[in-house]
Tab-separated table of C-alpha atoms and ligand atoms in Angstrom:
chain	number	residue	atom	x	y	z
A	1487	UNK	CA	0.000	0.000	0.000
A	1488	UNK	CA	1.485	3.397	-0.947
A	1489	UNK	CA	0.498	4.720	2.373
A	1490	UNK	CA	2.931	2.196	4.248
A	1491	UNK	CA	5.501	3.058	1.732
A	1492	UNK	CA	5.146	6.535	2.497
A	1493	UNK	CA	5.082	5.653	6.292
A	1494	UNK	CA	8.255	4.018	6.207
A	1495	UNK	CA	9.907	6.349	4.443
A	1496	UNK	CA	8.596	9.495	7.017
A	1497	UNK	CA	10.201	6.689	9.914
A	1498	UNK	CA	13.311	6.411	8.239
A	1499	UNK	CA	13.976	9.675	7.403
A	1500	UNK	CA	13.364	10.558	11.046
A	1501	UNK	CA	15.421	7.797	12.540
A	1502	UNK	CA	18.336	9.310	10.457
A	1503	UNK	CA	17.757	12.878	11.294
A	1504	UNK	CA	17.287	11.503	15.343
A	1505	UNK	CA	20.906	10.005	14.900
A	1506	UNK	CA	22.279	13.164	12.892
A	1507	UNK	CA	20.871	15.035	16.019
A	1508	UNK	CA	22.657	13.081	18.534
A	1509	UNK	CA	26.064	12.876	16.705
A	1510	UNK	CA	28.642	16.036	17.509
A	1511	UNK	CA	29.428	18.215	14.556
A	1512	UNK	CA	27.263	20.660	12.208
A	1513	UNK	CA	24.738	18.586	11.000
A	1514	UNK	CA	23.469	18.729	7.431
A	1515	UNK	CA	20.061	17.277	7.696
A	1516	UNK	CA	17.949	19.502	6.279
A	1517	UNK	CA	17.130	18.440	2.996
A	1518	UNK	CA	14.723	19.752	0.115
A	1519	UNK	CA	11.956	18.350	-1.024
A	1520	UNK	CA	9.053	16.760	-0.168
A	1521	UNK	CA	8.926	16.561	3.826
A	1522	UNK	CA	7.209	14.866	6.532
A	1523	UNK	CA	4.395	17.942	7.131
A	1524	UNK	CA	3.495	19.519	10.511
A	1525	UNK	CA	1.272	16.586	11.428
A	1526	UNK	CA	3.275	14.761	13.596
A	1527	UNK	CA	3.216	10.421	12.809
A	1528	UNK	CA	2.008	9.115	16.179
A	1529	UNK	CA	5.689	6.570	15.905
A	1530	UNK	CA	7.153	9.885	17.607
A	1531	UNK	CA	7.288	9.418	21.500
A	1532	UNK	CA	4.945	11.678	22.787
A	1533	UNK	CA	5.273	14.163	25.165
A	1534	UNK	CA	1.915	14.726	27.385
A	1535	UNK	CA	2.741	17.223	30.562
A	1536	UNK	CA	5.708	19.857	31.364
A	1537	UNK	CA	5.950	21.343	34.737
A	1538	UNK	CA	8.142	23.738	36.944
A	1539	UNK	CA	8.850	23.820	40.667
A	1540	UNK	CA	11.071	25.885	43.120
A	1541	UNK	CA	11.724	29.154	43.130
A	1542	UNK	CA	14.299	32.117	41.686
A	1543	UNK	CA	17.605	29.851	43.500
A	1544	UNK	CA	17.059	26.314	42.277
A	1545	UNK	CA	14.058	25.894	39.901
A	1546	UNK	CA	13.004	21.963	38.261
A	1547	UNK	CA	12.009	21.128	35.261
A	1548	UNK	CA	9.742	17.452	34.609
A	1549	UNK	CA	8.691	16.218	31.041
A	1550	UNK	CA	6.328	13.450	30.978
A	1551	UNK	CA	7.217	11.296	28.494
A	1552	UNK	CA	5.846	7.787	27.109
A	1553	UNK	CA	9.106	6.560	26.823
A	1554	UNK	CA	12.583	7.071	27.575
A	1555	UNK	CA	14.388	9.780	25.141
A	1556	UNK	CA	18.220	11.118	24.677
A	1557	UNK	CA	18.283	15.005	25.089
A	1558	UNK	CA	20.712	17.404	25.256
A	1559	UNK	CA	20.725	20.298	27.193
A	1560	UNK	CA	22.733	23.975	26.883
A	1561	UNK	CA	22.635	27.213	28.223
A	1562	UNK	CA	23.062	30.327	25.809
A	1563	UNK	CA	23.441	34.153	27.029
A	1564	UNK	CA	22.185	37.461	25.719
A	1565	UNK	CA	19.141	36.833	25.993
A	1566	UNK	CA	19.459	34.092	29.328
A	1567	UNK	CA	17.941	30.351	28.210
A	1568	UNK	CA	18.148	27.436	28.274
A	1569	UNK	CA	17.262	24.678	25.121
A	1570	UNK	CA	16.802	21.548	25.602
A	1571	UNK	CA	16.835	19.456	22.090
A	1572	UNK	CA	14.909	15.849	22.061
A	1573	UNK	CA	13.843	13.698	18.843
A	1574	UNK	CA	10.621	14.667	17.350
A	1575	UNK	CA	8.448	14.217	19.643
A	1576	UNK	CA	4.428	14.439	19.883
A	1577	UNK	CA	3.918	17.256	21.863
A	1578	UNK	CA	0.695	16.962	23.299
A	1579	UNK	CA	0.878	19.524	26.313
A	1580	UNK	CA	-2.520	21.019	27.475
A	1581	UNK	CA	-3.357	24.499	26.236
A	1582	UNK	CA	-1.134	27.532	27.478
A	1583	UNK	CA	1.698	25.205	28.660
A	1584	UNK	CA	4.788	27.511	28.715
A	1585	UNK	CA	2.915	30.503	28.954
A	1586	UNK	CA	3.510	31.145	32.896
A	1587	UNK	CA	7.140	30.962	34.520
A	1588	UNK	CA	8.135	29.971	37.655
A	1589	UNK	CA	11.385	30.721	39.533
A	1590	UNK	CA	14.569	31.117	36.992
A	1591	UNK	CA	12.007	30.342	34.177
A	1592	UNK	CA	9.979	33.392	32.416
A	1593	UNK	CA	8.308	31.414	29.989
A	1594	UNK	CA	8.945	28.290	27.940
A	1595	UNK	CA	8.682	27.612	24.245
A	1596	UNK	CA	8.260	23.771	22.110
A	1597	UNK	CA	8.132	22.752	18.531
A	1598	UNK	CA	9.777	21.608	15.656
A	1599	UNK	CA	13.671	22.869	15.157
A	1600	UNK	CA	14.590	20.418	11.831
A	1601	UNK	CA	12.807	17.081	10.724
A	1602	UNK	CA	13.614	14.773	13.510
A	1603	UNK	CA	14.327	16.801	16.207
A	1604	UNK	CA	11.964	18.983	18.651
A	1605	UNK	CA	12.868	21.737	20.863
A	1606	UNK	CA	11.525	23.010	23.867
A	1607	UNK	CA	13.227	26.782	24.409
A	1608	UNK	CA	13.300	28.093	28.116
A	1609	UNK	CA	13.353	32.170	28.683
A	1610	UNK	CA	15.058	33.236	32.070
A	1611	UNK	CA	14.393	35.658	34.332
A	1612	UNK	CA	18.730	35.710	34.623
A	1613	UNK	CA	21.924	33.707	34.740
A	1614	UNK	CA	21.350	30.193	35.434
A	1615	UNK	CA	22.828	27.085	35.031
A	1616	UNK	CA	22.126	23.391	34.430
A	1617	UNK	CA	22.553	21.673	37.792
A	1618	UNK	CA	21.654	18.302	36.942
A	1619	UNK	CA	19.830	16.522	33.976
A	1620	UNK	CA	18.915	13.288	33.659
A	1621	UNK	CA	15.938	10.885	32.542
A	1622	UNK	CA	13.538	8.855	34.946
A	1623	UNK	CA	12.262	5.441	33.750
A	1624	UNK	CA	8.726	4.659	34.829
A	1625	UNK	CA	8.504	3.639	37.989
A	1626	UNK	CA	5.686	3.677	41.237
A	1627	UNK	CA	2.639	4.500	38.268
A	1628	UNK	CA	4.696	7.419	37.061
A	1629	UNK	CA	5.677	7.789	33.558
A	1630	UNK	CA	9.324	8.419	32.385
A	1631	UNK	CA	10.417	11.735	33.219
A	1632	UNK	CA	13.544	14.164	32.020
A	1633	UNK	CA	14.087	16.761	34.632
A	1634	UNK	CA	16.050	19.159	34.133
A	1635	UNK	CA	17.764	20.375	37.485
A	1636	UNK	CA	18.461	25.110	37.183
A	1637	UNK	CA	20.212	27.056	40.103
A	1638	UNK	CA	20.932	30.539	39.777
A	1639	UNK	CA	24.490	31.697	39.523
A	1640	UNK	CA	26.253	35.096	38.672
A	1641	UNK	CA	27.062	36.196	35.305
A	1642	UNK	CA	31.112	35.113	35.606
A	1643	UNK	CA	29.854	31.530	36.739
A	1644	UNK	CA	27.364	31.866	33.324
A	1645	UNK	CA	29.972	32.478	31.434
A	1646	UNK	CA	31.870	29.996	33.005
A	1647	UNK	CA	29.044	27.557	32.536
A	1648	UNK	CA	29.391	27.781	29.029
A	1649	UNK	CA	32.916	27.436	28.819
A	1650	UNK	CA	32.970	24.058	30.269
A	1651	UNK	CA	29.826	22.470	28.695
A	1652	UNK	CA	32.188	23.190	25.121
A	1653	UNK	CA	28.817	22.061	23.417
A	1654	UNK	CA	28.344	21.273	19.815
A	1655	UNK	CA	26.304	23.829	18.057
A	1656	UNK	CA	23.275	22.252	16.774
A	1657	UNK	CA	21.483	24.060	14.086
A	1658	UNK	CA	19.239	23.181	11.459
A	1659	UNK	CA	21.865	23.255	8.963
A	1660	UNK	CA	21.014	23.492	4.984
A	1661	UNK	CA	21.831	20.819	3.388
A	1662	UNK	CA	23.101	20.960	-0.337
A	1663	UNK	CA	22.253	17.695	-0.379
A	1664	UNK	CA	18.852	16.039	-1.853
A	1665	UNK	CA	18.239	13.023	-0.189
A	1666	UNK	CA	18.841	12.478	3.936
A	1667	UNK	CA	20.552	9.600	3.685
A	1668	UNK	CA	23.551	11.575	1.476
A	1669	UNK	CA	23.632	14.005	3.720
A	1670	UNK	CA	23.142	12.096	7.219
A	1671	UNK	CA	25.952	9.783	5.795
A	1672	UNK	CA	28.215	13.764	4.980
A	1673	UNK	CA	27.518	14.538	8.245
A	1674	UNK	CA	28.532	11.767	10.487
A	1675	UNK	CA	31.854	11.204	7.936
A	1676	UNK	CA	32.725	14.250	7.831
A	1677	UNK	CA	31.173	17.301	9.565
A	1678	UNK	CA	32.354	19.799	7.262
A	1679	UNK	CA	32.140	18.106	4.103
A	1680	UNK	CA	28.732	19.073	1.935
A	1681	UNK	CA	27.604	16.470	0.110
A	1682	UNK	CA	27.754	17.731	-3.353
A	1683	UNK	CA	24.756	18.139	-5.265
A	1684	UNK	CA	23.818	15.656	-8.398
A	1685	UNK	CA	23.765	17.778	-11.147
A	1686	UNK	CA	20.431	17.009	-13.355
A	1687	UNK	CA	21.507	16.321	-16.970
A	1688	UNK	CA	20.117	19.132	-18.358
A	1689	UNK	CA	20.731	22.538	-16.179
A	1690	UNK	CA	17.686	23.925	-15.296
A	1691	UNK	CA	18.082	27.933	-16.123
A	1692	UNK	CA	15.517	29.322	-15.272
A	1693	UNK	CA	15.522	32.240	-12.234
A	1694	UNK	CA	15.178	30.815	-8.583
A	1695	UNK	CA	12.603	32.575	-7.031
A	1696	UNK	CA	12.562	31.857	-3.072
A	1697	UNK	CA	9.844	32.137	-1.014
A	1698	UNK	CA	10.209	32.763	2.858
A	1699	UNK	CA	7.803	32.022	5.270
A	1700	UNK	CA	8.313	33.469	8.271
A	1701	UNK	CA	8.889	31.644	11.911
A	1702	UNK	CA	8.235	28.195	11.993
A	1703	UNK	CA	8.221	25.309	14.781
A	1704	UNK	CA	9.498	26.465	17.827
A	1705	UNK	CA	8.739	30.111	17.112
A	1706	UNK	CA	5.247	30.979	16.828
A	1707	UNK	CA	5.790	34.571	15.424
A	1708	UNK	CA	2.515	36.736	16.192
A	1709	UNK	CA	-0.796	34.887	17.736
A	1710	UNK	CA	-4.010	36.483	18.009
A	1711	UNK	CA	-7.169	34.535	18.268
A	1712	UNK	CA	-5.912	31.159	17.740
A	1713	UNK	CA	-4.369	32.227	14.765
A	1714	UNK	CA	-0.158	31.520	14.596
A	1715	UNK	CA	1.438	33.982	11.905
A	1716	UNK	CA	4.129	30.663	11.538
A	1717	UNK	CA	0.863	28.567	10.020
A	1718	UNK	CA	-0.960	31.632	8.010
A	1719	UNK	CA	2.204	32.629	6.602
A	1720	UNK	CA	3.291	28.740	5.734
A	1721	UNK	CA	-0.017	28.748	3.467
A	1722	UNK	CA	0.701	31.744	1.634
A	1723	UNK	CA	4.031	30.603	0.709
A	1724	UNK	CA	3.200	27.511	-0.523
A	1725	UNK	CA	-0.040	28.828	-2.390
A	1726	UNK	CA	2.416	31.236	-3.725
A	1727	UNK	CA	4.803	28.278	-4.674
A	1728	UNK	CA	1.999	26.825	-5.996
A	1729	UNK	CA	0.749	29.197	-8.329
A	1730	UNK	CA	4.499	30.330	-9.179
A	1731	UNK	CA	5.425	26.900	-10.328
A	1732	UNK	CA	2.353	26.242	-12.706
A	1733	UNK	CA	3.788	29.117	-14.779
A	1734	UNK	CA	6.743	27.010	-15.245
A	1735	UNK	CA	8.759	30.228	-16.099
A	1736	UNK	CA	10.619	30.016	-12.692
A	1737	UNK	CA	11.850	27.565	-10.115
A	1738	UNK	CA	10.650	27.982	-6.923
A	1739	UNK	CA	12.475	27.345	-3.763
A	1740	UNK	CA	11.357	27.269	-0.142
A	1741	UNK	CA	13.383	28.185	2.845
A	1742	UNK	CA	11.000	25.948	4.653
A	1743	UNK	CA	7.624	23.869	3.328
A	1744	UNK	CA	6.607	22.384	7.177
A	1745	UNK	CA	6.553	23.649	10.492
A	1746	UNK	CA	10.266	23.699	10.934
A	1747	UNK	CA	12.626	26.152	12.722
A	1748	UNK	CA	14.757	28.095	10.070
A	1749	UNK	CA	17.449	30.582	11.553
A	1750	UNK	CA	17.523	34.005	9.960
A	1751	UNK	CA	21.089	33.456	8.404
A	1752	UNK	CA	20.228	30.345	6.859
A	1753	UNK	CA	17.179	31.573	4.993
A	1754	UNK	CA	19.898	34.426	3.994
A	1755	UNK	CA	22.308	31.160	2.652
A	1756	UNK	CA	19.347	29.366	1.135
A	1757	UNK	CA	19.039	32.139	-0.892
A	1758	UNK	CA	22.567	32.806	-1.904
A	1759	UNK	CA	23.256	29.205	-2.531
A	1760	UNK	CA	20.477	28.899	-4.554
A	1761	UNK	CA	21.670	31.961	-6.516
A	1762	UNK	CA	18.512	33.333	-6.022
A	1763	UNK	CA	17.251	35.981	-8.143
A	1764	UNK	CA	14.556	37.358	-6.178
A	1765	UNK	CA	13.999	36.270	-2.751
A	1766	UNK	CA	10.678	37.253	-0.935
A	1767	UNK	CA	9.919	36.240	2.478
A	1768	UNK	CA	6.161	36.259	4.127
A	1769	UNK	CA	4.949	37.353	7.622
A	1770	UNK	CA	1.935	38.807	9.049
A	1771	UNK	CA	1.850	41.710	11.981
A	1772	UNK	CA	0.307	42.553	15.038
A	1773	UNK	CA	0.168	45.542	16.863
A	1774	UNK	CA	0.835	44.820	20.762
A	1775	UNK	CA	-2.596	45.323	22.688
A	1776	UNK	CA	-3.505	48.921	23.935
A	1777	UNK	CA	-1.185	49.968	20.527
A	1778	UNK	CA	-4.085	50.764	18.551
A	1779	UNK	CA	-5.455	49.629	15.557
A	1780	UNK	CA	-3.452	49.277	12.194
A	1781	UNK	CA	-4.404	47.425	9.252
A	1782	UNK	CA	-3.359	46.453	5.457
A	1783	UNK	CA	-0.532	44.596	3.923
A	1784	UNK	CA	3.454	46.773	3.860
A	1785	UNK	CA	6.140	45.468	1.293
A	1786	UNK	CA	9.730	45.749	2.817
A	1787	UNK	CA	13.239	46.831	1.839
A	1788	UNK	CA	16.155	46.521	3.436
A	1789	UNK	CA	17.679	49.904	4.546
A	1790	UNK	CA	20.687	50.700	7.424
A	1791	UNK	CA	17.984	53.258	9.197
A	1792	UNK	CA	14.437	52.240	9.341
A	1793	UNK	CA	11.864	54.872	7.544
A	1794	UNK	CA	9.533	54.971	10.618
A	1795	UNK	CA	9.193	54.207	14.203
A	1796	UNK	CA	6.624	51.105	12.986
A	1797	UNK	CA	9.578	49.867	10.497
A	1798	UNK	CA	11.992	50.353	13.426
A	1799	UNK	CA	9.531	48.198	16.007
A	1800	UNK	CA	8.886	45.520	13.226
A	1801	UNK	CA	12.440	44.645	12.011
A	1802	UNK	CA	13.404	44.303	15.823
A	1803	UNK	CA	10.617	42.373	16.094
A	1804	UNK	CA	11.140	40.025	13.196
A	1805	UNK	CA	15.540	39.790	14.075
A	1806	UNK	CA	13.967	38.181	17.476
A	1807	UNK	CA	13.068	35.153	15.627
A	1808	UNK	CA	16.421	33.042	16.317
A	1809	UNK	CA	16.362	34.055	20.203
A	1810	UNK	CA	12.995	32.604	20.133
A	1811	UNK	CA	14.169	29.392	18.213
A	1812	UNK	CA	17.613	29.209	20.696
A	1813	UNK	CA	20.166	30.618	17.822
A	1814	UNK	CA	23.340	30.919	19.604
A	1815	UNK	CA	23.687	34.675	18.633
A	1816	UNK	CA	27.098	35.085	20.017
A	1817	UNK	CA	28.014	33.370	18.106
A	1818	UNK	CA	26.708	35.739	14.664
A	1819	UNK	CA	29.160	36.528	11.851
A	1820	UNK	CA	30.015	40.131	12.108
A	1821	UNK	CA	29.337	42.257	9.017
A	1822	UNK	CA	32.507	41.811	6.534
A	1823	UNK	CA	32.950	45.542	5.248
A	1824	UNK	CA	34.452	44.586	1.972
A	1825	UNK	CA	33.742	47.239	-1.334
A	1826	UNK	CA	32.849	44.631	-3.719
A	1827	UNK	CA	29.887	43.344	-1.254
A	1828	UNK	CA	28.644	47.076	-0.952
A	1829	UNK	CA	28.211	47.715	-4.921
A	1830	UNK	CA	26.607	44.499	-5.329
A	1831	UNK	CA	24.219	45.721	-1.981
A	1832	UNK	CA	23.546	49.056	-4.030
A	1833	UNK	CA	22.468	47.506	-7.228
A	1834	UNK	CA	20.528	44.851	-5.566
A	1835	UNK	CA	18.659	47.655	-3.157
A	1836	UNK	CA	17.767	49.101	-6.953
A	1837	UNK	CA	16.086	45.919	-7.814
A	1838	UNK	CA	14.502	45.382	-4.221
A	1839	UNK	CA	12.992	48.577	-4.666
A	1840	UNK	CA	11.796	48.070	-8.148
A	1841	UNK	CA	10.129	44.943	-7.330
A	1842	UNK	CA	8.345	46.002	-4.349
A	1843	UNK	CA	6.987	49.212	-6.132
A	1844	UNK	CA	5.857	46.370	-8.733
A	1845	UNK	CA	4.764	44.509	-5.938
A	1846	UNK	CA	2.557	46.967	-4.270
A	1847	UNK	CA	1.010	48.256	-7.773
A	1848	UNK	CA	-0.111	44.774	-7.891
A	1849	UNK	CA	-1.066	43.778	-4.585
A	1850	UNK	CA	-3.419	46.835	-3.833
A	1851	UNK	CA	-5.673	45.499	-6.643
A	1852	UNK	CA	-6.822	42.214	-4.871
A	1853	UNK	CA	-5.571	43.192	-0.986
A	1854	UNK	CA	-5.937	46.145	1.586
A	1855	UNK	CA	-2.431	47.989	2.175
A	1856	UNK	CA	-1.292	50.001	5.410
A	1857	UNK	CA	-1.690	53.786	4.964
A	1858	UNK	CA	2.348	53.394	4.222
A	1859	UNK	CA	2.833	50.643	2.116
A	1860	UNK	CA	6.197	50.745	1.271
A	1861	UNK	CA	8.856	51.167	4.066
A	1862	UNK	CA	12.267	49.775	4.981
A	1863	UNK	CA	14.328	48.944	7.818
A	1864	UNK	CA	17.271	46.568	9.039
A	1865	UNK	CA	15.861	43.510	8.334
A	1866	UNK	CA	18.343	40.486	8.645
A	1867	UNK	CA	16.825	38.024	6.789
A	1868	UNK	CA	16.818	40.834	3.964
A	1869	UNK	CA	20.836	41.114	4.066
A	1870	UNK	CA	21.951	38.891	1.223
A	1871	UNK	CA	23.803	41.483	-0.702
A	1872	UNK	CA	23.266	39.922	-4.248
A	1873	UNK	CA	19.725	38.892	-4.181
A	1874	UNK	CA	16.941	41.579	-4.819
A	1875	UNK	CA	14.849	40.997	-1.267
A	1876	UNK	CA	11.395	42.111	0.605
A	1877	UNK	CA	9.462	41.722	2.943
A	1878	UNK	CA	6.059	41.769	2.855
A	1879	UNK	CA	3.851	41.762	6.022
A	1880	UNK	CA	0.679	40.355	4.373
A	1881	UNK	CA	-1.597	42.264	7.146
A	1882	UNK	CA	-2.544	42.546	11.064
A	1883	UNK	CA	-3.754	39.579	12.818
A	1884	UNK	CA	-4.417	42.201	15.810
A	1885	UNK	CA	-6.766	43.436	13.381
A	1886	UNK	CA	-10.606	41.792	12.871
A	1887	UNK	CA	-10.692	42.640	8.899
A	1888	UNK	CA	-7.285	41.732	8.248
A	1889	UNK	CA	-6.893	38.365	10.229
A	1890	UNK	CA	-10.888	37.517	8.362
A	1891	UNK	CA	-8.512	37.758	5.386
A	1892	UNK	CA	-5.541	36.007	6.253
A	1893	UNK	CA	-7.594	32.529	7.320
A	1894	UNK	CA	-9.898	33.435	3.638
A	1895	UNK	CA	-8.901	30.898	1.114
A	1896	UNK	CA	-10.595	33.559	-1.807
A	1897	UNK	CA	-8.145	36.603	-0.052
A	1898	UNK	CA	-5.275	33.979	-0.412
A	1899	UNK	CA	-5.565	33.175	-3.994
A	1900	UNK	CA	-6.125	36.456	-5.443
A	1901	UNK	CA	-3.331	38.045	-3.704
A	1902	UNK	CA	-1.118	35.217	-4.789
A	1903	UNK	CA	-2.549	35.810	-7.757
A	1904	UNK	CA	-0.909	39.691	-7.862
A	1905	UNK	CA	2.205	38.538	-6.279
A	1906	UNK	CA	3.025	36.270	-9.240
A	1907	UNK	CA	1.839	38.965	-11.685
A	1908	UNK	CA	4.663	41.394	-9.548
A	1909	UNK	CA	7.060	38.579	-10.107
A	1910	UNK	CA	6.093	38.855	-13.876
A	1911	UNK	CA	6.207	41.975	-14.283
A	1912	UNK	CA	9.615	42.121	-12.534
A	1913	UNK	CA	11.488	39.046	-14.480
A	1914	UNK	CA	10.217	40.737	-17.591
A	1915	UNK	CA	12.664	43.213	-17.309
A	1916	UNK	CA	15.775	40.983	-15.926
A	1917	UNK	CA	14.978	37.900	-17.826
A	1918	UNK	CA	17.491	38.533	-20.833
A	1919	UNK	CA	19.668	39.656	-18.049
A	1920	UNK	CA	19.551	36.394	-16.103
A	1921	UNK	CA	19.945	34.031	-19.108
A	1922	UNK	CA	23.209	36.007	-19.995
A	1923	UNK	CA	24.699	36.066	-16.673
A	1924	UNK	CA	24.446	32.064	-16.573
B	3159	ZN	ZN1	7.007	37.595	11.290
């Protein structure tokens, strides 16, 4: 039966990405292509109940769990947390677990970080470390447990803390790869190596076009009525992808196509790998309560000052998106200033602009805009220098009109519907250009 077939393959590609995520090393599991979706197989273990005890010296952490699981467990600093990375798991915790802190814990975070691994992200209220972690078996009609075991300590003996734990650095790496078992095999050979991609026999020219949905597994991104921006925004993209790909004039990429975590740098090297020649990544807003009321969709640029206070608000708010997922962000490249990168950054800010003026002619035939629809700011998922990049916030969940939109399969179409006719209108300007420059 092909839904065995397809069974067994969603098991084995998740036993391989459970033992790439338990071997040291960058691991190069993510692979394109079809994936396993955000409904979770019930194979995964599931998770049932999370709770916190103590108080602001020593504070402990309990995961119920149907059966025992390997885990690791780190510490990371500016923001204070603590991430705790398990298999995929089945999380099925009762409504608004996480939400309330105890002790050294603000607030708690779970999901998806790369097929075959979960995450559950801890907040803290300061500098903590990891006393003692371990799991439980089952034992006097209790299920296994993994506790994790905090006690507050001072900012040298964080520091310290981190020092000695000399972690591996586990991130959903992009894999150049296109099967899992190519790269699984790269990555436990040799961490560095990238499996090298098989070249089809006829090489496909046509202009990438990437599409970026924003957030994704362990990061929400805005909620508002029982609405996640990481799910709305997942739809779009792939309606986009979609609609792109029956036009059969481009080829369509996605920096993710489930509810995965994607760090903001690798979306950046998805596109740049992918030689990308337009790159245009989705999210949806939300004012904070007692903010007022704003509404309509704003198209993005990337710019070194941001053209309002909103622009200013929203780019900080979207660059929060790998402290949410528990990116190391000490651990950021800093900016290279080299001339070359700079004149490819001005010509591509040319473009960027071009196509979201293009964009917004478009989009305000089929969808509401903001009062300001075009604005700019320091975006970092906009920062590859050499690929033409926005933005585009399709509306407000915060807002009633705008969030009836966002869940309306009819709003959905015909605005994908103007955003390919933007991409058109765009590549029928730079076609000749990209054929040459292959
Ligand atoms: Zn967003």
């Amino acid at each position: 039966m092909a839904n065995c077939a397809i069974h067994l393959t969603l098991l084995v590609r998740a036993l391989l990405c459970a033992a790439a995520l338990l071997c040291s090393g960058p691991t190069e599991v993510r692979a394109e292509g079809p994936s396993p979706g955000p409904a979770a197989s019930p194979s995964f273990p599931i998770v049932s109940d999370a709770r916190l005890a103590g108080d602001a010296k020593q504070t402990r952490f309990v995961l119920d769990l149907d059966k025992a699981i390997q885990f690791r467990a780190f510490t990371l600093a500016d923001p204070y947390r603590v991430v705790l990375d398990i298999p995929q798991v089945n999380f099925q915790f009762p409504a608004g677990t996480g939400v309330a802190g105890r002790g050294l814990v603000k607030a708690f975070r779970y999901g998806l970080v790369m097929p075959g691994g979960s995450r559950i992200v801890f907040d803290l209220t300061g500098p903590a470390r990891i006393a003692k972690s371990y799991v439980l078996e089952a034992a006097n009609g209790q299920p296994p447990r993994l506790v994790l075991e905090l006690e507050e300590v001072d900012r040298t003996g964080f520091v310290q803390s981190l020092a000695a734990e000399s972690r591996p650095e586990l991130r959903p790496a992009i894999a150049d790869a296109t099967d899992t078992v190519v790269a699984a095999t790269a990555a436990t050979a040799a961490p560095k190596a990238v499996a090298p991609k098989p070249k089809p026999s006829e090489p496909d020219a046509r202009p990438v076009v990437v599409i970026d949905p924003g957030h994704g597994g362990v990061d929400n991104g805005t909620q508002s009525s029982g609405e996640s921006e990481k799910d709305l925004v997942l739809g779009f993209g792939l309606a986009l992808r979609d609609r792109i790909e029956k036009g059969g004039k481009y080829r369509v990429v996605m920096t993710r196509d489930d509810d995965t975590f994607i760090p903001l740098a690798d979306r950046v090297k998805i596109a740049r790998n992918q030689s990308a020649a337009l790159f245009v990544s989705i999210h949806a807003d939300a004012l904070p309560r007692g903010e007022g009321d704003a509404q309509g969709a704003t198209i993005y640029t990337l710019s070194d000052r941001a053209s309002d206070a909103e622009a200013e608000r929203l780019a900080e708010a979207e660059n929060k998106a790998d402290a949410i997922g528990g990116v190391n962000l000490t651990e950021e490249p800093t900016e290279v200033a080299d001339i070359l990168i700079d004149l490819a950054r001005r010509e591509t800010r040319t473009f960027s602009n071009r196509f979201a003026r293009l964009l917004m002619g478009e989009m305000k035939t089929t969808a509401r805009m903001h009062k300001h629809p075009l604005k700019s700011a320091g975006f970092k998922v906009l920062k590859a220098p050499d690929v033409p990049s926005v933005l585009v916030e399709l509306g407000y969940v915060s807002n009633k009109g705008d969030l009836e939109h966002l869940v309306s399969e009819n709003w959905r179409t015909r605005t994908v519907g103007s955003m390919a006719q933007a991409i058109d209108a765009f590549f029928a300007k730079r076609v000749a250009k990209a054929g040459t420059a292959n």
